[in-house]
PDB file of C-alpha atoms in Angstrom:
ATOM      1  CA  ALA A   1      97.990  89.466  83.940  1.00  0.00           C
ATOM      2  CA  LEU A   2     101.001  88.260  85.935  1.00  0.00           C
ATOM      3  CA  PHE A   3     102.237  91.810  86.099  1.00  0.00           C
ATOM      4  CA  THR A   4      99.141  93.166  86.909  1.00  0.00           C
ATOM      5  CA  ALA A   5      98.611  90.791  89.643  1.00  0.00           C
ATOM      6  CA  ALA A   6     102.218  91.521  91.069  1.00  0.00           C
ATOM      7  CA  CYS A   7     100.864  95.254  91.700  1.00  0.00           C
ATOM      8  CA  LEU A   8      98.085  94.216  93.966  1.00  0.00           C
ATOM      9  CA  PRO A   9     100.156  93.918  97.019  1.00  0.00           C
ATOM     10  CA  LEU A  10     101.358  97.547  96.328  1.00  0.00           C
ATOM     11  CA  ILE A  11      97.694  98.883  96.695  1.00  0.00           C
ATOM     12  CA  ARG A  12      98.381  99.087 100.547  1.00  0.00           C
ATOM     13  CA  SER A  13     100.934 101.612 100.118  1.00  0.00           C
ATOM     14  CA  LEU A  14      98.655 104.016  98.333  1.00  0.00           C
ATOM     15  CA  PRO A  15      97.721 107.130 100.415  1.00  0.00           C
ATOM     16  CA  ALA A  16      94.398 106.823 101.903  1.00  0.00           C
ATOM     17  CA  GLY A  17      92.922 110.104 100.962  1.00  0.00           C
ATOM     18  CA  SER A  18      91.666 112.687 103.053  1.00  0.00           C
ATOM     19  CA  ASP A  19      88.345 113.728 104.486  1.00  0.00           C
ATOM     20  CA  HIS A  20      89.078 117.493 104.529  1.00  0.00           C
ATOM     21  CA  GLN A  21      86.611 119.462 102.394  1.00  0.00           C
ATOM     22  CA  ALA A  22      88.135 122.751 100.971  1.00  0.00           C
ATOM     23  CA  GLU A  23      86.200 125.913 101.715  1.00  0.00           C
ATOM     24  CA  ALA A  24      83.621 126.866  99.164  1.00  0.00           C
ATOM     25  CA  LEU A  25      84.749 129.513  96.776  1.00  0.00           C
ATOM     26  CA  PRO A  26      82.773 132.670  96.089  1.00  0.00           C
ATOM     27  CA  PRO A  27      80.481 132.049  93.048  1.00  0.00           C
ATOM     28  CA  SER A  28      82.578 134.252  90.903  1.00  0.00           C
ATOM     29  CA  GLN A  29      85.866 132.171  91.543  1.00  0.00           C
ATOM     30  CA  ALA A  30      83.857 128.831  91.433  1.00  0.00           C
ATOM     31  CA  ARG A  31      82.684 129.576  88.045  1.00  0.00           C
ATOM     32  CA  ALA A  32      86.147 130.449  86.848  1.00  0.00           C
ATOM     33  CA  ALA A  33      87.410 127.176  88.394  1.00  0.00           C
ATOM     34  CA  LEU A  34      84.863 125.124  86.643  1.00  0.00           C
ATOM     35  CA  GLY A  35      85.631 126.803  83.285  1.00  0.00           C
ATOM     36  CA  LYS A  36      89.477 125.869  84.070  1.00  0.00           C
ATOM     37  CA  ILE A  37      88.443 122.255  84.827  1.00  0.00           C
ATOM     38  CA  ALA A  38      86.400 121.971  81.589  1.00  0.00           C
ATOM     39  CA  LEU A  39      89.398 123.340  79.649  1.00  0.00           C
ATOM     40  CA  GLY A  40      91.572 120.824  81.313  1.00  0.00           C
ATOM     41  CA  MET A  41      89.382 117.813  80.609  1.00  0.00           C
ATOM     42  CA  THR A  42      89.110 119.119  77.001  1.00  0.00           C
ATOM     43  CA  ALA A  43      92.935 119.327  76.695  1.00  0.00           C
ATOM     44  CA  ILE A  44      93.259 115.458  77.907  1.00  0.00           C
ATOM     45  CA  PHE A  45      90.370 114.193  75.457  1.00  0.00           C
ATOM     46  CA  LEU A  46      92.104 116.140  72.758  1.00  0.00           C
ATOM     47  CA  PHE A  47      95.798 114.875  73.843  1.00  0.00           C
ATOM     48  CA  TYR A  48      94.532 111.338  73.682  1.00  0.00           C
ATOM     49  CA  LEU A  49      92.094 111.750  70.477  1.00  0.00           C
ATOM     50  CA  SER A  50      95.449 113.316  68.616  1.00  0.00           C
ATOM     51  CA  LEU A  51      97.734 110.136  69.678  1.00  0.00           C
ATOM     52  CA  ALA A  52      95.343 107.310  69.863  1.00  0.00           C
ATOM     53  CA  GLY A  53      94.458 107.737  66.093  1.00  0.00           C
ATOM     54  CA  ILE A  54      97.844 107.853  64.740  1.00  0.00           C
ATOM     55  CA  TRP A  55      99.470 105.564  67.032  1.00  0.00           C
ATOM     56  CA  THR A  56      96.718 102.758  66.145  1.00  0.00           C
ATOM     57  CA  PHE A  57      97.682 102.984  62.494  1.00  0.00           C
ATOM     58  CA  VAL A  58     101.515 103.743  62.825  1.00  0.00           C
ATOM     59  CA  GLY A  59     102.234 100.097  61.692  1.00  0.00           C
ATOM     60  CA  GLU A  60     100.034 100.204  58.627  1.00  0.00           C
ATOM     61  CA  LEU A  61     101.680 103.757  57.745  1.00  0.00           C
ATOM     62  CA  ALA A  62     105.211 101.947  57.815  1.00  0.00           C
ATOM     63  CA  ARG A  63     103.689  99.267  55.437  1.00  0.00           C
ATOM     64  CA  THR A  64     102.495 101.877  53.009  1.00  0.00           C
ATOM     65  CA  GLN A  65     106.062 103.484  52.891  1.00  0.00           C
ATOM     66  CA  GLY A  66     107.600  99.840  52.053  1.00  0.00           C
ATOM     67  CA  ILE A  67     108.928  99.273  55.703  1.00  0.00           C
ATOM     68  CA  SER A  68     108.903  95.556  56.768  1.00  0.00           C
ATOM     69  CA  ALA A  69     106.793  94.472  59.519  1.00  0.00           C
ATOM     70  CA  ALA A  70     109.934  93.370  61.484  1.00  0.00           C
ATOM     71  CA  ASP A  71     111.696  96.754  61.040  1.00  0.00           C
ATOM     72  CA  SER A  72     108.431  98.656  61.987  1.00  0.00           C
ATOM     73  CA  SER A  73     108.136  96.362  65.195  1.00  0.00           C
ATOM     74  CA  SER A  74     111.599  96.940  66.198  1.00  0.00           C
ATOM     75  CA  ALA A  75     111.079 100.614  65.684  1.00  0.00           C
ATOM     76  CA  LEU A  76     107.914 100.543  68.008  1.00  0.00           C
ATOM     77  CA  ALA A  77     109.751  98.731  70.490  1.00  0.00           C
ATOM     78  CA  SER A  78     112.369 101.167  70.669  1.00  0.00           C
ATOM     79  CA  ALA A  79     109.852 103.871  70.863  1.00  0.00           C
ATOM     80  CA  SER A  80     108.449 102.307  74.023  1.00  0.00           C
ATOM     81  CA  LEU A  81     111.811 102.377  75.414  1.00  0.00           C
ATOM     82  CA  LEU A  82     112.097 106.045  74.855  1.00  0.00           C
ATOM     83  CA  GLY A  83     108.578 106.241  76.513  1.00  0.00           C
ATOM     84  CA  VAL A  84     110.044 105.142  79.700  1.00  0.00           C
ATOM     85  CA  VAL A  85     112.811 107.655  79.361  1.00  0.00           C
ATOM     86  CA  GLY A  86     110.153 110.265  78.957  1.00  0.00           C
ATOM     87  CA  ALA A  87     108.057 109.496  81.886  1.00  0.00           C
ATOM     88  CA  SER A  88     111.357 109.073  84.186  1.00  0.00           C
ATOM     89  CA  LEU A  89     112.631 112.460  82.924  1.00  0.00           C
ATOM     90  CA  ALA A  90     109.213 114.179  83.681  1.00  0.00           C
ATOM     91  CA  SER A  91     109.369 112.483  87.177  1.00  0.00           C
ATOM     92  CA  TRP A  92     113.021 113.806  87.826  1.00  0.00           C
ATOM     93  CA  ILE A  93     112.139 117.224  86.720  1.00  0.00           C
ATOM     94  CA  GLY A  94     109.000 117.192  88.911  1.00  0.00           C
ATOM     95  CA  ILE A  95     108.143 120.700  90.472  1.00  0.00           C
ATOM     96  CA  ARG A  96     111.504 122.202  89.500  1.00  0.00           C
ATOM     97  CA  GLY A  97     110.698 123.380  86.038  1.00  0.00           C
ATOM     98  CA  GLN A  98     108.223 125.959  84.660  1.00  0.00           C
ATOM     99  CA  ARG A  99     105.323 123.845  83.716  1.00  0.00           C
ATOM    100  CA  GLN A 100     104.252 125.817  80.722  1.00  0.00           C
ATOM    101  CA  TRP A 101     107.328 125.588  78.927  1.00  0.00           C
ATOM    102  CA  LEU A 102     107.927 121.739  79.687  1.00  0.00           C
ATOM    103  CA  LEU A 103     104.283 121.303  78.244  1.00  0.00           C
ATOM    104  CA  ALA A 104     105.195 123.569  75.329  1.00  0.00           C
ATOM    105  CA  LEU A 105     108.436 121.368  74.755  1.00  0.00           C
ATOM    106  CA  GLY A 106     106.410 118.148  75.102  1.00  0.00           C
ATOM    107  CA  TYR A 107     103.466 119.175  72.728  1.00  0.00           C
ATOM    108  CA  LEU A 108     106.020 120.692  70.167  1.00  0.00           C
ATOM    109  CA  ALA A 109     108.097 117.363  70.101  1.00  0.00           C
ATOM    110  CA  MET A 110     104.693 115.476  69.477  1.00  0.00           C
ATOM    111  CA  ALA A 111     103.545 117.745  66.728  1.00  0.00           C
ATOM    112  CA  SER A 112     106.852 117.892  65.117  1.00  0.00           C
ATOM    113  CA  SER A 113     107.063 114.071  65.146  1.00  0.00           C
ATOM    114  CA  LEU A 114     103.717 113.808  63.478  1.00  0.00           C
ATOM    115  CA  ILE A 115     104.937 116.291  60.697  1.00  0.00           C
ATOM    116  CA  GLY A 116     108.170 114.371  60.365  1.00  0.00           C
ATOM    117  CA  LEU A 117     106.206 111.275  59.006  1.00  0.00           C
ATOM    118  CA  LEU A 118     104.555 113.417  56.040  1.00  0.00           C
ATOM    119  CA  GLY A 119     105.861 112.643  52.533  1.00  0.00           C
ATOM    120  CA  ASP A 120     108.352 109.574  51.793  1.00  0.00           C
ATOM    121  CA  VAL A 121     109.385 108.310  54.996  1.00  0.00           C
ATOM    122  CA  SER A 122     112.561 106.358  55.179  1.00  0.00           C
ATOM    123  CA  LEU A 123     113.232 103.510  57.986  1.00  0.00           C
ATOM    124  CA  LEU A 124     115.532 105.848  59.902  1.00  0.00           C
ATOM    125  CA  ARG A 125     112.971 108.876  59.690  1.00  0.00           C
ATOM    126  CA  TYR A 126     110.257 106.507  60.936  1.00  0.00           C
ATOM    127  CA  VAL A 127     112.214 105.264  63.833  1.00  0.00           C
ATOM    128  CA  LEU A 128     113.289 108.894  64.976  1.00  0.00           C
ATOM    129  CA  ALA A 129     109.793 110.196  64.509  1.00  0.00           C
ATOM    130  CA  ALA A 130     108.085 107.048  66.443  1.00  0.00           C
ATOM    131  CA  CYS A 131     110.728 107.599  69.258  1.00  0.00           C
ATOM    132  CA  ALA A 132     110.300 111.198  69.420  1.00  0.00           C
ATOM    133  CA  PHE A 133     106.487 110.836  69.462  1.00  0.00           C
ATOM    134  CA  LYS A 134     106.471 108.159  72.400  1.00  0.00           C
ATOM    135  CA  PHE A 135     109.082 110.094  74.249  1.00  0.00           C
ATOM    136  CA  ALA A 136     107.083 113.334  73.996  1.00  0.00           C
ATOM    137  CA  TRP A 137     103.700 111.587  74.915  1.00  0.00           C
ATOM    138  CA  THR A 138     104.989 110.210  78.180  1.00  0.00           C
ATOM    139  CA  PHE A 139     106.980 113.443  78.981  1.00  0.00           C
ATOM    140  CA  ALA A 140     104.165 116.004  78.533  1.00  0.00           C
ATOM    141  CA  LEU A 141     101.435 113.685  80.143  1.00  0.00           C
ATOM    142  CA  PRO A 142     102.582 114.071  83.891  1.00  0.00           C
ATOM    143  CA  PHE A 143     102.686 117.778  83.314  1.00  0.00           C
ATOM    144  CA  LEU A 144      99.293 117.884  81.743  1.00  0.00           C
ATOM    145  CA  LEU A 145      97.707 115.957  84.722  1.00  0.00           C
ATOM    146  CA  ALA A 146      99.499 117.999  87.085  1.00  0.00           C
ATOM    147  CA  ALA A 147      98.074 121.033  85.856  1.00  0.00           C
ATOM    148  CA  ILE A 148      94.509 119.910  86.258  1.00  0.00           C
ATOM    149  CA  SER A 149      95.270 118.531  89.678  1.00  0.00           C
ATOM    150  CA  ASP A 150      95.936 121.972  91.113  1.00  0.00           C
ATOM    151  CA  TYR A 151      92.265 122.737  90.584  1.00  0.00           C
ATOM    152  CA  ASP A 152      90.941 119.664  92.502  1.00  0.00           C
ATOM    153  CA  ARG A 153      89.349 120.551  95.506  1.00  0.00           C
ATOM    154  CA  GLN A 154      87.599 117.449  96.257  1.00  0.00           C
ATOM    155  CA  GLY A 155      90.108 114.929  97.388  1.00  0.00           C
ATOM    156  CA  GLY A 156      90.782 113.432  93.933  1.00  0.00           C
ATOM    157  CA  LYS A 157      87.368 113.441  92.292  1.00  0.00           C
ATOM    158  CA  LEU A 158      89.090 114.947  88.982  1.00  0.00           C
ATOM    159  CA  VAL A 159      91.051 112.020  88.748  1.00  0.00           C
ATOM    160  CA  VAL A 160      87.899 110.305  87.741  1.00  0.00           C
ATOM    161  CA  LEU A 161      87.025 112.753  85.244  1.00  0.00           C
ATOM    162  CA  ALA A 162      90.418 112.843  83.704  1.00  0.00           C
ATOM    163  CA  ASN A 163      90.209 109.033  83.356  1.00  0.00           C
ATOM    164  CA  LEU A 164      86.841 109.510  81.521  1.00  0.00           C
ATOM    165  CA  ALA A 165      88.490 112.055  79.205  1.00  0.00           C
ATOM    166  CA  ILE A 166      91.351 109.700  78.549  1.00  0.00           C
ATOM    167  CA  CYS A 167      89.029 106.759  77.779  1.00  0.00           C
ATOM    168  CA  GLY A 168      87.016 108.965  75.435  1.00  0.00           C
ATOM    169  CA  GLY A 169      90.220 109.980  73.413  1.00  0.00           C
ATOM    170  CA  LEU A 170      91.226 106.269  73.242  1.00  0.00           C
ATOM    171  CA  ALA A 171      87.950 105.234  71.970  1.00  0.00           C
ATOM    172  CA  VAL A 172      87.231 108.137  69.440  1.00  0.00           C
ATOM    173  CA  GLY A 173      90.711 108.341  68.250  1.00  0.00           C
ATOM    174  CA  PRO A 174      90.795 105.071  66.182  1.00  0.00           C
ATOM    175  CA  SER A 175      87.613 105.503  64.726  1.00  0.00           C
ATOM    176  CA  LEU A 176      88.335 109.042  63.470  1.00  0.00           C
ATOM    177  CA  ALA A 177      91.658 107.978  62.231  1.00  0.00           C
ATOM    178  CA  ALA A 178      89.847 105.161  60.106  1.00  0.00           C
ATOM    179  CA  TRP A 179      87.304 107.713  58.891  1.00  0.00           C
ATOM    180  CA  LEU A 180      90.038 109.970  57.856  1.00  0.00           C
ATOM    181  CA  LEU A 181      91.996 107.156  56.081  1.00  0.00           C
ATOM    182  CA  GLY A 182      89.114 105.681  54.499  1.00  0.00           C
ATOM    183  CA  GLU A 183      89.751 103.323  51.468  1.00  0.00           C
ATOM    184  CA  THR A 184      92.769 105.738  50.325  1.00  0.00           C
ATOM    185  CA  GLU A 185      94.837 105.549  52.988  1.00  0.00           C
ATOM    186  CA  ASN A 186      95.781 109.014  52.911  1.00  0.00           C
ATOM    187  CA  PHE A 187      98.018 109.413  55.846  1.00  0.00           C
ATOM    188  CA  SER A 188      99.022 113.033  55.106  1.00  0.00           C
ATOM    189  CA  LEU A 189      95.479 114.222  56.242  1.00  0.00           C
ATOM    190  CA  LEU A 190      95.507 111.848  59.285  1.00  0.00           C
ATOM    191  CA  LEU A 191      99.016 113.274  60.203  1.00  0.00           C
ATOM    192  CA  GLN A 192      97.969 116.926  59.820  1.00  0.00           C
ATOM    193  CA  VAL A 193      94.444 116.651  61.595  1.00  0.00           C
ATOM    194  CA  SER A 194      96.302 114.704  64.644  1.00  0.00           C
ATOM    195  CA  ALA A 195      98.767 117.639  64.594  1.00  0.00           C
ATOM    196  CA  ALA A 196      96.010 119.985  64.534  1.00  0.00           C
ATOM    197  CA  ILE A 197      94.303 118.558  67.526  1.00  0.00           C
ATOM    198  CA  CYS A 198      97.507 118.136  69.249  1.00  0.00           C
ATOM    199  CA  ALA A 199      97.770 122.091  68.953  1.00  0.00           C
ATOM    200  CA  LEU A 200      94.424 122.597  70.355  1.00  0.00           C
ATOM    201  CA  SER A 201      95.032 120.465  73.175  1.00  0.00           C
ATOM    202  CA  PHE A 202      98.204 122.591  74.269  1.00  0.00           C
ATOM    203  CA  LEU A 203      96.036 125.867  73.679  1.00  0.00           C
ATOM    204  CA  ALA A 204      93.354 124.245  75.980  1.00  0.00           C
ATOM    205  CA  ILE A 205      95.925 123.518  78.697  1.00  0.00           C
ATOM    206  CA  LEU A 206      97.862 126.644  78.562  1.00  0.00           C
ATOM    207  CA  PRO A 207      95.489 128.665  80.852  1.00  0.00           C
ATOM    208  CA  LEU A 208      95.995 125.985  83.623  1.00  0.00           C
ATOM    209  CA  ALA A 209      99.669 125.438  82.983  1.00  0.00           C
ATOM    210  CA  ARG A 210     100.794 128.268  85.549  1.00  0.00           C
ATOM    211  CA  ARG A 211     101.366 126.500  88.697  1.00  0.00           C
ATOM    212  CA  ARG A 212      98.968 127.761  91.502  1.00  0.00           C
ATOM    213  CA  ALA A 213     100.091 128.861  94.888  1.00  0.00           C
TER     214      ALA A 213
END
């Protein structure tokens, strides 16, 4: 709460936005743009659906592998630091890289880290997978949102839809994960489904990934 309150004075530094209205597109182009926006929202929803489910139960996964609560907590704390590194690297790269390849790298690292948690998992493997997952998550997200923002012709209104998609994924992900785990705690099924959803999210955002002029 204190950190949130400390951010309040910075609100005045945010851009005020613009009253400029983009010119209306021809009907065919408008339909194509609407389709791309729908794909983008689907990609965001699937992205958070994939990560929210497994990240909610990643501590429980450690317990089933015989990893102590202290060790798993340290691993997740390290992963959070790698998350900061991932976001910082994405900010540093900015518009200098090819967005589709950067997204491919982030998604591939996410899916690989999920697959890396299959089977018998040692503490080292758990730490590496958790760190890679959090790094890839925060690295890919800025490029995912940037791809969608290219189609925002209404002064930031797509941000509202993006937040709705994010909240939807965060809400549904843990419920889906709990249903998949059931009473058997079959993490293999959950990991495979999460990796498949991650791949679907990449396929959904790929048509938007090329930067528009």
